[in-house]
Tab-separated table of C-alpha atoms in Angstrom:
chain	number	residue	atom	x	y	z
P	86	GLU	CA	-123.565	-105.817	-10.878
P	87	ILE	CA	-125.156	-102.492	-10.669
P	88	VAL	CA	-123.490	-101.367	-13.948
P	89	GLU	CA	-124.871	-104.633	-15.601
P	90	ARG	CA	-128.216	-104.055	-14.243
P	91	SER	CA	-128.331	-100.289	-15.219
P	92	TYR	CA	-127.229	-101.224	-18.833
P	93	SER	CA	-129.845	-103.915	-19.188
P	94	THR	CA	-132.490	-101.514	-17.887
P	95	ALA	CA	-131.352	-98.951	-20.282
P	96	LEU	CA	-131.548	-101.344	-23.280
P	97	LEU	CA	-134.968	-102.360	-22.517
P	98	ALA	CA	-136.293	-98.754	-21.712
P	99	THR	CA	-134.905	-97.554	-25.063
P	100	GLY	CA	-136.468	-100.440	-26.876
P	101	GLN	CA	-133.136	-101.918	-28.251
P	102	LEU	CA	-134.440	-105.324	-28.560
P	103	ILE	CA	-131.542	-106.971	-30.522
P	104	LYS	CA	-128.983	-105.504	-28.066
P	105	SER	CA	-130.941	-106.353	-24.961
P	106	GLU	CA	-131.345	-109.959	-26.111
P	107	ALA	CA	-127.659	-110.241	-27.089
P	108	TRP	CA	-126.850	-108.763	-23.495
P	109	LEU	CA	-129.267	-110.897	-21.669
P	110	GLY	CA	-128.827	-114.290	-23.529
P	111	PRO	CA	-125.288	-114.987	-21.972
P	112	LYS	CA	-126.329	-113.591	-18.723
P	113	LEU	CA	-129.309	-115.930	-18.462
P	114	GLU	CA	-127.053	-118.862	-19.359
P	115	GLU	CA	-124.482	-117.906	-16.791
P	116	HIS	CA	-126.914	-116.960	-14.004
P	117	PRO	CA	-130.138	-118.811	-14.734
P	118	ASN	CA	-131.515	-118.216	-11.249
P	119	THR	CA	-130.527	-114.470	-10.674
P	120	PRO	CA	-133.969	-112.599	-10.221
P	121	TRP	CA	-133.069	-109.373	-12.043
P	122	VAL	CA	-131.774	-111.225	-15.015
P	123	LEU	CA	-134.963	-113.262	-15.193
P	124	ARG	CA	-137.100	-110.255	-14.834
P	125	ASP	CA	-135.394	-108.372	-17.583
P	126	ALA	CA	-135.455	-111.201	-19.986
P	127	ALA	CA	-139.224	-111.553	-19.135
P	128	LEU	CA	-139.623	-107.902	-19.950
P	129	ALA	CA	-137.430	-108.398	-23.336
P	130	ALA	CA	-139.583	-111.257	-24.360
P	131	GLN	CA	-142.812	-109.408	-23.682
P	132	GLN	CA	-141.544	-106.550	-25.751
P	133	GLN	CA	-140.731	-108.904	-28.441
P	134	GLY	CA	-144.224	-110.212	-28.386
P	135	ASP	CA	-143.632	-113.703	-26.566
P	136	PRO	CA	-146.034	-113.446	-23.660
P	137	MET	CA	-145.539	-117.261	-22.905
P	138	ARG	CA	-141.696	-117.040	-22.637
P	139	ALA	CA	-142.229	-113.761	-20.654
P	140	THR	CA	-144.639	-115.435	-18.191
P	141	LEU	CA	-142.519	-118.432	-17.599
P	142	LEU	CA	-139.514	-116.174	-16.996
P	143	GLN	CA	-141.250	-113.887	-14.692
P	144	ARG	CA	-142.669	-116.846	-12.733
P	145	ARG	CA	-139.086	-118.114	-12.309
P	146	ALA	CA	-137.876	-114.696	-11.134
P	147	ASP	CA	-140.748	-114.581	-8.663
P	148	VAL	CA	-139.674	-117.927	-7.255
P	149	MET	CA	-136.064	-116.988	-7.004
P	150	PHE	CA	-136.814	-113.653	-5.431
P	151	VAL	CA	-138.737	-115.430	-2.641
P	152	ARG	CA	-135.928	-117.911	-2.073
P	153	SER	CA	-133.336	-115.247	-1.890
C-alpha cells in the first residue's frame, strides 16, 4: 500500500492529471471507502478544476478517517 500511496502522491505532485486519474479511478472503484484514495481523488478533482467533486470526495474521506 505504501508504494501505491507514494505513486499516487508523486503523480499529483508533478501535475500528471491524466495518469493520476487513470491510476485513481480503479482504486476508487475497488476501495471506495479508503481515506487516502478519497483524499487523492479529491486533490485530483481540485487540480482538474472540479471543486464540487473535490469537496464531496474530501468530505467522504473525512468521514472514513473518523470511522477508522
